[in-house]
CSV table of C-alpha atoms and ligand atoms in Angstrom, one decimal:
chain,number,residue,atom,x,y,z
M,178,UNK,CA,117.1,105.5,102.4
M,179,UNK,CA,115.9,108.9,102.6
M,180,UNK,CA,116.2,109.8,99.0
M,181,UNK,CA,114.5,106.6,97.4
M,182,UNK,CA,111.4,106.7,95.6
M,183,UNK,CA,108.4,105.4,97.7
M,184,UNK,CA,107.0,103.3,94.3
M,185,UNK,CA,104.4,105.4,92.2
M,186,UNK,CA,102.2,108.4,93.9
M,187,UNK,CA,99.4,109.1,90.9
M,188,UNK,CA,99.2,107.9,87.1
M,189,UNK,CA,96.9,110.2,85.4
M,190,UNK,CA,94.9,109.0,82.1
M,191,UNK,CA,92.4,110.9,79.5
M,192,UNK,CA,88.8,110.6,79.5
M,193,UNK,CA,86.2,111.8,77.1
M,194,UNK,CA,82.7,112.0,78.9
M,195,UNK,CA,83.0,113.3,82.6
M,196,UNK,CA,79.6,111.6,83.6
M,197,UNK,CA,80.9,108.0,82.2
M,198,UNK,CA,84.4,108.1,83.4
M,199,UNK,CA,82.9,108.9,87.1
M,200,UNK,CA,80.4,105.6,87.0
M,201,UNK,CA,83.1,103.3,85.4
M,202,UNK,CA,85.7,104.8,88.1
M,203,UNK,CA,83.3,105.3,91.1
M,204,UNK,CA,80.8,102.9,90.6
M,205,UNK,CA,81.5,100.2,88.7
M,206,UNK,CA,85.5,100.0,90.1
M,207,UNK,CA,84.1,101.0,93.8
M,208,UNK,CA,87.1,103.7,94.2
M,209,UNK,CA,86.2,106.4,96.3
M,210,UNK,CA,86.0,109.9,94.5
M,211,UNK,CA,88.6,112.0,96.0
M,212,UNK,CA,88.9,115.4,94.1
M,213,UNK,CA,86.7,116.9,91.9
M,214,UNK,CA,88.3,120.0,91.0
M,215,UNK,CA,89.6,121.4,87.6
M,216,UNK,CA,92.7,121.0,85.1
M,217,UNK,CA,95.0,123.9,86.5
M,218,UNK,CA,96.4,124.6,83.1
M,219,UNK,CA,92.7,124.1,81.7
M,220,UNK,CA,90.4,125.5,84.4
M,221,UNK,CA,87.5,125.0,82.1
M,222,UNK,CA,88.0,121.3,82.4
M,223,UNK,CA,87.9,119.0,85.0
M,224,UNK,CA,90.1,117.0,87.1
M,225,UNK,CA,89.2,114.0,88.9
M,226,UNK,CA,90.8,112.1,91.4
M,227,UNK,CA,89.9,108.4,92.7
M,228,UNK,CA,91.5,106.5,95.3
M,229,UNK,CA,91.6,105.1,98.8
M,230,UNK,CA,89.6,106.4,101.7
M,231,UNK,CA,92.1,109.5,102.4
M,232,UNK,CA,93.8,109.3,98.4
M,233,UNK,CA,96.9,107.7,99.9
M,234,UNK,CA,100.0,107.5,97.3
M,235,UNK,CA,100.2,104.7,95.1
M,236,UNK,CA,96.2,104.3,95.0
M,237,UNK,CA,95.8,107.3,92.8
M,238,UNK,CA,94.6,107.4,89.4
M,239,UNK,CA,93.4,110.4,88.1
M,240,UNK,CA,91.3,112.0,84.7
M,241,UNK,CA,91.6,115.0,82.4
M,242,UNK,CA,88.1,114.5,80.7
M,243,UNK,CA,87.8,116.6,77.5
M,244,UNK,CA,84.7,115.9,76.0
M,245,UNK,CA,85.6,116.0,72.3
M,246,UNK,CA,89.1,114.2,72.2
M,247,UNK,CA,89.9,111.9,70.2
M,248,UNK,CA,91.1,108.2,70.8
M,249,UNK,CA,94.7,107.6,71.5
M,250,UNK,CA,96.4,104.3,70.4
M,251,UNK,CA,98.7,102.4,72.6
M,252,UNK,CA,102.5,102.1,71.1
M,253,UNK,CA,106.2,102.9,72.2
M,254,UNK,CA,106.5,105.7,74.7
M,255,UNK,CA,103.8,105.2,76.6
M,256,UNK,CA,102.6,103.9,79.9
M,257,UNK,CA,100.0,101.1,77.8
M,258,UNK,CA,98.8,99.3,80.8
M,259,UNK,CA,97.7,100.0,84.9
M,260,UNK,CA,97.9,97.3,87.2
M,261,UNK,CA,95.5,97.1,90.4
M,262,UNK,CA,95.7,94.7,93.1
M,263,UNK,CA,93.2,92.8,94.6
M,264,UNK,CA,92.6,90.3,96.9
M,265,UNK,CA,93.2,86.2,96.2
M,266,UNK,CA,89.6,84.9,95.1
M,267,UNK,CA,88.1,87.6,93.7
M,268,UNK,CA,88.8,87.4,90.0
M,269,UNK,CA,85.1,85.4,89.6
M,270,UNK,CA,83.7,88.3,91.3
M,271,UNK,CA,84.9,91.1,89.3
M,272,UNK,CA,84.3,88.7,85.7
M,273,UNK,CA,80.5,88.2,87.3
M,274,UNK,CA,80.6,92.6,87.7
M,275,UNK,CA,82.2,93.4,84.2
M,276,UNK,CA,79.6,90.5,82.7
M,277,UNK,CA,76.4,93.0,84.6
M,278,UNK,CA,77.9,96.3,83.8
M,279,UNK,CA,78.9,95.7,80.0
M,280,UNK,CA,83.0,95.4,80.8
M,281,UNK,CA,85.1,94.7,77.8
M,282,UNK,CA,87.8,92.3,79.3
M,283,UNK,CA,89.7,88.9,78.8
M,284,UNK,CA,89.5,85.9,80.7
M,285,UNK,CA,92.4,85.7,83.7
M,286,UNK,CA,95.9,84.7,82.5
M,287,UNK,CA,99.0,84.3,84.9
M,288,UNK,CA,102.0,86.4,84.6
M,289,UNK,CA,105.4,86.1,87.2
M,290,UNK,CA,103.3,83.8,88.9
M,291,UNK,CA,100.7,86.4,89.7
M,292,UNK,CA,97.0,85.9,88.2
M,293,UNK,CA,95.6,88.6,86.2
M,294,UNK,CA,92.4,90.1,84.4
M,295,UNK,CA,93.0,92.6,82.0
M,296,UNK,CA,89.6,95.0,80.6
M,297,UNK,CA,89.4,98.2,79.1
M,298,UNK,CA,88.0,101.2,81.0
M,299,UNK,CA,85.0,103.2,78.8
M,300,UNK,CA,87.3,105.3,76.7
M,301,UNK,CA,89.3,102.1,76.0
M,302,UNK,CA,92.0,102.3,78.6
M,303,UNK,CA,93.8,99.2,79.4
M,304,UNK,CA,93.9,97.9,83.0
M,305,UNK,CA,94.3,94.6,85.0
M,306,UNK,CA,93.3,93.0,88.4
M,307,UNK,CA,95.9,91.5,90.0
M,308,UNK,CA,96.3,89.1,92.2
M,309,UNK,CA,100.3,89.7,93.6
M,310,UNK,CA,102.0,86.9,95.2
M,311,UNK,CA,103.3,89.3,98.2
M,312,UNK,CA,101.6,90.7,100.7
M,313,UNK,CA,98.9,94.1,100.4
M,314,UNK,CA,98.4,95.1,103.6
M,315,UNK,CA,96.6,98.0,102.4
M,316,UNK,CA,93.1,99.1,103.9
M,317,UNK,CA,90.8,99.2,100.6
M,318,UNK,CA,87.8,101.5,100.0
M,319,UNK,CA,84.5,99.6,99.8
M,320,UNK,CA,81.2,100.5,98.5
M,321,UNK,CA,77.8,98.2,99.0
M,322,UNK,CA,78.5,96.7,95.8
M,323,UNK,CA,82.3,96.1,96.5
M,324,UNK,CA,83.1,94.3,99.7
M,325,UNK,CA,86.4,94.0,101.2
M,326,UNK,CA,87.2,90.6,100.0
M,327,UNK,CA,86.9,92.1,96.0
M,328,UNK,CA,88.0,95.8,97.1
M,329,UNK,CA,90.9,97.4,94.7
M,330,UNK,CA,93.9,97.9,97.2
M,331,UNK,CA,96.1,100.7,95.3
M,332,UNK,CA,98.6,100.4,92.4
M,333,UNK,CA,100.5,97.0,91.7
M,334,UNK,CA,102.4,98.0,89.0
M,335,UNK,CA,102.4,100.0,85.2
M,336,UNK,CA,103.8,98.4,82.4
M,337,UNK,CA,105.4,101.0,80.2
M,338,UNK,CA,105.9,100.0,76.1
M,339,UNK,CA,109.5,100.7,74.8
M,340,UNK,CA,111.2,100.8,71.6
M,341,UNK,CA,114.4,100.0,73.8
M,342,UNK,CA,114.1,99.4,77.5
M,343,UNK,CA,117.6,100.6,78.2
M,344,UNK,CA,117.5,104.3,78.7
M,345,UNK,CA,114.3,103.7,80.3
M,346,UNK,CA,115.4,101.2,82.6
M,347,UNK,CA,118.7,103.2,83.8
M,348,UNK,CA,116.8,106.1,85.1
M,349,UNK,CA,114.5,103.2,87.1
M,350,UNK,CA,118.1,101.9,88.5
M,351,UNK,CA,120.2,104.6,88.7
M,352,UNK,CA,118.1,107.3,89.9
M,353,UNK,CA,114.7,105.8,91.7
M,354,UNK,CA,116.8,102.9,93.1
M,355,UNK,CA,114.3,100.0,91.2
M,356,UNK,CA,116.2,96.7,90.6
M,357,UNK,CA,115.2,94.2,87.9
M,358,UNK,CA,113.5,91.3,89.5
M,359,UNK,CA,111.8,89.0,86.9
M,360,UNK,CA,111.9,88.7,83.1
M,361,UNK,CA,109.8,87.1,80.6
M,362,UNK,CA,110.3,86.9,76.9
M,363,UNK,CA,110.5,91.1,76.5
M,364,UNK,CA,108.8,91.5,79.5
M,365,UNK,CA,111.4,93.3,82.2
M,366,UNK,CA,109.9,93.9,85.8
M,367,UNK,CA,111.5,96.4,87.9
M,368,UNK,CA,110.7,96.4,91.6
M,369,UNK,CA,111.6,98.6,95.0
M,370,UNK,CA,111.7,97.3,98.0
M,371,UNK,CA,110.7,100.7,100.0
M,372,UNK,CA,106.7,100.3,99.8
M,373,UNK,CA,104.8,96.7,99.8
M,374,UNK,CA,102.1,97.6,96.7
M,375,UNK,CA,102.4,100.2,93.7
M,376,UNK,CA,106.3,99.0,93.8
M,377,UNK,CA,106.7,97.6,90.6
M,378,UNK,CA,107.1,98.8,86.8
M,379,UNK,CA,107.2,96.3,83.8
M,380,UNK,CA,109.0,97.6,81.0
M,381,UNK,CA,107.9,95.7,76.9
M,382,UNK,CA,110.5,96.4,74.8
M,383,UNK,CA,108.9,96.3,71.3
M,384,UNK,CA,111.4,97.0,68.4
M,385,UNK,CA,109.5,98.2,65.9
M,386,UNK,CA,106.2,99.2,67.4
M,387,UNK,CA,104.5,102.6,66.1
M,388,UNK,CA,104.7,105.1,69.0
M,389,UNK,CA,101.9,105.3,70.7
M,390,UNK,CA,99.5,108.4,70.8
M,391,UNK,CA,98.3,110.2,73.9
M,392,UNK,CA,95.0,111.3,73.5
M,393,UNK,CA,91.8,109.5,74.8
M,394,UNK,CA,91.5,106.5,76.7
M,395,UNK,CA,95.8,107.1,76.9
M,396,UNK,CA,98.1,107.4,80.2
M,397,UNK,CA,99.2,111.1,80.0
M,398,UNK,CA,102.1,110.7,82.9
M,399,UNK,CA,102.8,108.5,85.6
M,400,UNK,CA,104.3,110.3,89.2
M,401,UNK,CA,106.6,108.5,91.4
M,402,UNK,CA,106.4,109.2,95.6
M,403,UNK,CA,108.7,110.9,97.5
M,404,UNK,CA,108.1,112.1,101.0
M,405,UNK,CA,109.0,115.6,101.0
M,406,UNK,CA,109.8,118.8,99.3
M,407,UNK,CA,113.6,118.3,100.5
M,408,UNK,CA,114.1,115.0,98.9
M,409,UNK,CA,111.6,116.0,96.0
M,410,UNK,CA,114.8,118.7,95.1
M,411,UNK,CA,117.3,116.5,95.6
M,412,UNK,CA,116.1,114.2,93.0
M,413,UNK,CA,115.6,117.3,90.4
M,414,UNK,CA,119.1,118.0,91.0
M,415,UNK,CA,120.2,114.5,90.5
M,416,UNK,CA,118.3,114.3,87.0
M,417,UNK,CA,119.3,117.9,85.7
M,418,UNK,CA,123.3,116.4,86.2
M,419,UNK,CA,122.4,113.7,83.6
M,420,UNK,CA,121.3,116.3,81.2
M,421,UNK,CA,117.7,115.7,81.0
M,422,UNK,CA,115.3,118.7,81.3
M,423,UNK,CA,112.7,118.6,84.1
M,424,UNK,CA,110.5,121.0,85.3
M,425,UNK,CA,110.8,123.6,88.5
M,426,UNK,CA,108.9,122.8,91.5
M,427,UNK,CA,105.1,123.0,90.6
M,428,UNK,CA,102.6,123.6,93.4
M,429,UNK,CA,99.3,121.2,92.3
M,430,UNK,CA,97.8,122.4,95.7
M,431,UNK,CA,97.7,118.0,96.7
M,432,UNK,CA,101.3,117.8,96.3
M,433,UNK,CA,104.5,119.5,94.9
M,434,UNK,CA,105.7,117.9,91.6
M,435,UNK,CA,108.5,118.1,89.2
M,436,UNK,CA,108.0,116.3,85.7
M,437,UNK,CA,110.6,115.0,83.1
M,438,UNK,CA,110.7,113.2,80.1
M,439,UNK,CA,112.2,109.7,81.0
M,440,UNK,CA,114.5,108.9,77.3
M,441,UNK,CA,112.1,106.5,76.4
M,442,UNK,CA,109.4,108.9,75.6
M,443,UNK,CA,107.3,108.5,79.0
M,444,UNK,CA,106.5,111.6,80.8
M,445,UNK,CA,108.0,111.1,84.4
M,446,UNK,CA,106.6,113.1,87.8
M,447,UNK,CA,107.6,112.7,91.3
M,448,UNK,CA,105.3,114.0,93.5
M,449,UNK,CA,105.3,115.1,97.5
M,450,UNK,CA,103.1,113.2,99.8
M,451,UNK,CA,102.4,116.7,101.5
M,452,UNK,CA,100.0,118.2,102.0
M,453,UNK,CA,98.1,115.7,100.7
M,454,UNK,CA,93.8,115.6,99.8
M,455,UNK,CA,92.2,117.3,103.1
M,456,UNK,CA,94.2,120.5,102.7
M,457,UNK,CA,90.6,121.8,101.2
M,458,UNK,CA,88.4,119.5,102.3
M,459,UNK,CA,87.5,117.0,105.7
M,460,UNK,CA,88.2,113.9,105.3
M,461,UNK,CA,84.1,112.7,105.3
M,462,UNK,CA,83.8,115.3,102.0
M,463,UNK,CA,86.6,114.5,99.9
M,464,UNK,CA,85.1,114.8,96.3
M,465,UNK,CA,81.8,116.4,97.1
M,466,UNK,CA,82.9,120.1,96.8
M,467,UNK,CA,84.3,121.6,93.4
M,468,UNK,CA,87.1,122.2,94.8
M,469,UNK,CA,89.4,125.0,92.6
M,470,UNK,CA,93.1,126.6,93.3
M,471,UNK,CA,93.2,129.8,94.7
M,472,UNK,CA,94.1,131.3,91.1
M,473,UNK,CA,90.8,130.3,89.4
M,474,UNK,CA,88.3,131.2,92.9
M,475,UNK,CA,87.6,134.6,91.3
M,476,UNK,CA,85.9,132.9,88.3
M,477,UNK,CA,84.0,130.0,90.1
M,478,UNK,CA,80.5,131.1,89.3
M,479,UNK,CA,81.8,131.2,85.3
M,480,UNK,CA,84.0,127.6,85.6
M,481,UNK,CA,81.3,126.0,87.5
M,482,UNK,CA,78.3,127.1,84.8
M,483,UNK,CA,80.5,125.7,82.5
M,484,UNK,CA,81.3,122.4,83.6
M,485,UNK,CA,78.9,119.1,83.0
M,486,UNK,CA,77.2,118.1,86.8
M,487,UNK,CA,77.9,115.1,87.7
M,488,UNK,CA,75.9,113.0,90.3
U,280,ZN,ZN1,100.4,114.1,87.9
């Protein structure tokens, strides 16, 4: 039980526009800002983080904005969509927000049983509300605009799109200890049973499909849990034996991470809850400080004047 993957940690997307992608995320969405700090291989960019009250695992979604990208297209080898849950009832109120705040989205469908509402974010990323036929007990952030009976609760699930699910869906098995619970047409679902929400990954397989392009409005990686820096190792060991390459341990100063590329083209993380977002910050001030690694403090007065404020 030790060694099983605690469902996703983080999925971290591309932005253009800083300013938009903190009112879509913040404001519109009603996630609470986290992190503001910067992109530690790109310190002259930032890095945002939006979650729960205290950023727990499996509420995390996260931004590289670069101002001038381009736009990515969805395709094979990618994470294409991110599920949110929310709360039974609430689909009318989120149609009624996305009608007053200009929200590109379709009208709810149902899927495994489980209504949905996919829209696009501002940079054209595609997400869904959910509505999951088991139990969230998780505590949501709320704003005044977005009470607890609309509030996003975390993660549900990611649907990655695959040219073949097979590869894709061994390491889900094999390694992270996901079984196959549900399948539509070429729809696969793939489900743990260690964390109630952010449990699940969909797998499309899509013979044929272009591969997608990461770029803008794209899922860059998705990070899987695991509670510590001892089990975090045990998994890198257990991946290297099957001859895939992954990373050393990385320090991202929130948590300790290790990153592969999963054989169908998705880049894989697994990420430490430890030490977690109030390692710089209280808990009352997450995301009101730039917050920077120790590496980059020397140059804050040069990385802030170069950085877009954002209010
Ligand atoms: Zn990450």
């Amino acid at each position: 039980m030790e060694d099983r993957i605690l469902g996703l940690h983080h999925v971290t997307a591309i932005a253009s526009a800083a300013q938009r992608n903190f009112d879509f995320y913040a404001k519109v969405l009603g996630l609470r800002f986290i992190k503001k700090t910067v992109n530690f291989d790109d310190p002259g960019t930032y890095h945002f983080y939006f979650g729960n009250e205290v950023g727990s695992a499996g509420t995390i979604l996260t931004f590289f904005p670069w101002p001038h990208i381009t736009a990515g297209r969805r395709g094979t080898g990618q994470a294409t969509e991110i599920g949110y849950s929310v709360p039974a009832g609430s689909l009318d109120f989120w149609m009624k927000r996305f009608d007053a705040h200009n929200v590109i989205y379709n009208k709810p469908s149902e899927r495994f049983g489980e209504q949905y509402l996919p829209f696009l974010d501002p940079d054209g990323l595609k997400l869904e509300l959910i509505v999951s036929k088991s139990a969230d007990p998780r505590t949501p952030w709320t704003t005044p605009e977005v009470g607890a009976d609309g509030a996003i609760r975390g993660f549900h699930n990611v649907t990655l799109t695959l040219a073949n699910r097979q590869a894709t869906a061994d390491i889900l098995t094999e390694v992270f200890g996901y079984q196959l619970v549900e399948q539509h047409v070429n729809r696969y679902r793939y489900a743990t049973d260690t964390v109630q929400g952010a449990g699940i990954v969909d797998l499309v397989e899509v013979a044929g499909e272009a591969p997608g392009v990461v770029a803008g409005g794209s899922v860059h990686h998705i990070a899987f849990r695991v509670k510590d820096d001892a089990t975090l190792m045990r998994f890198r060991a257990v991946i290297e034996r099957r001859g895939l390459n992954i990373t050393p341990q990385i320090d991202r100063q929130y948590f300790h991470s290790l990153y592969f590329r999963e054989p169908g083209g998705v880049l894989f993380e697994i990420a430490t809850d430890n030490p977690g977002f109030t390692v710089d910050e209280p808990l009352a001030e997450l995301g009101t400080h730039l917050l920077l690694p120790p590496q980059y403090e020397a140059r804050r007065t040069q990385i802030e004047a170069h950085l877009p404020k954002i209010v």
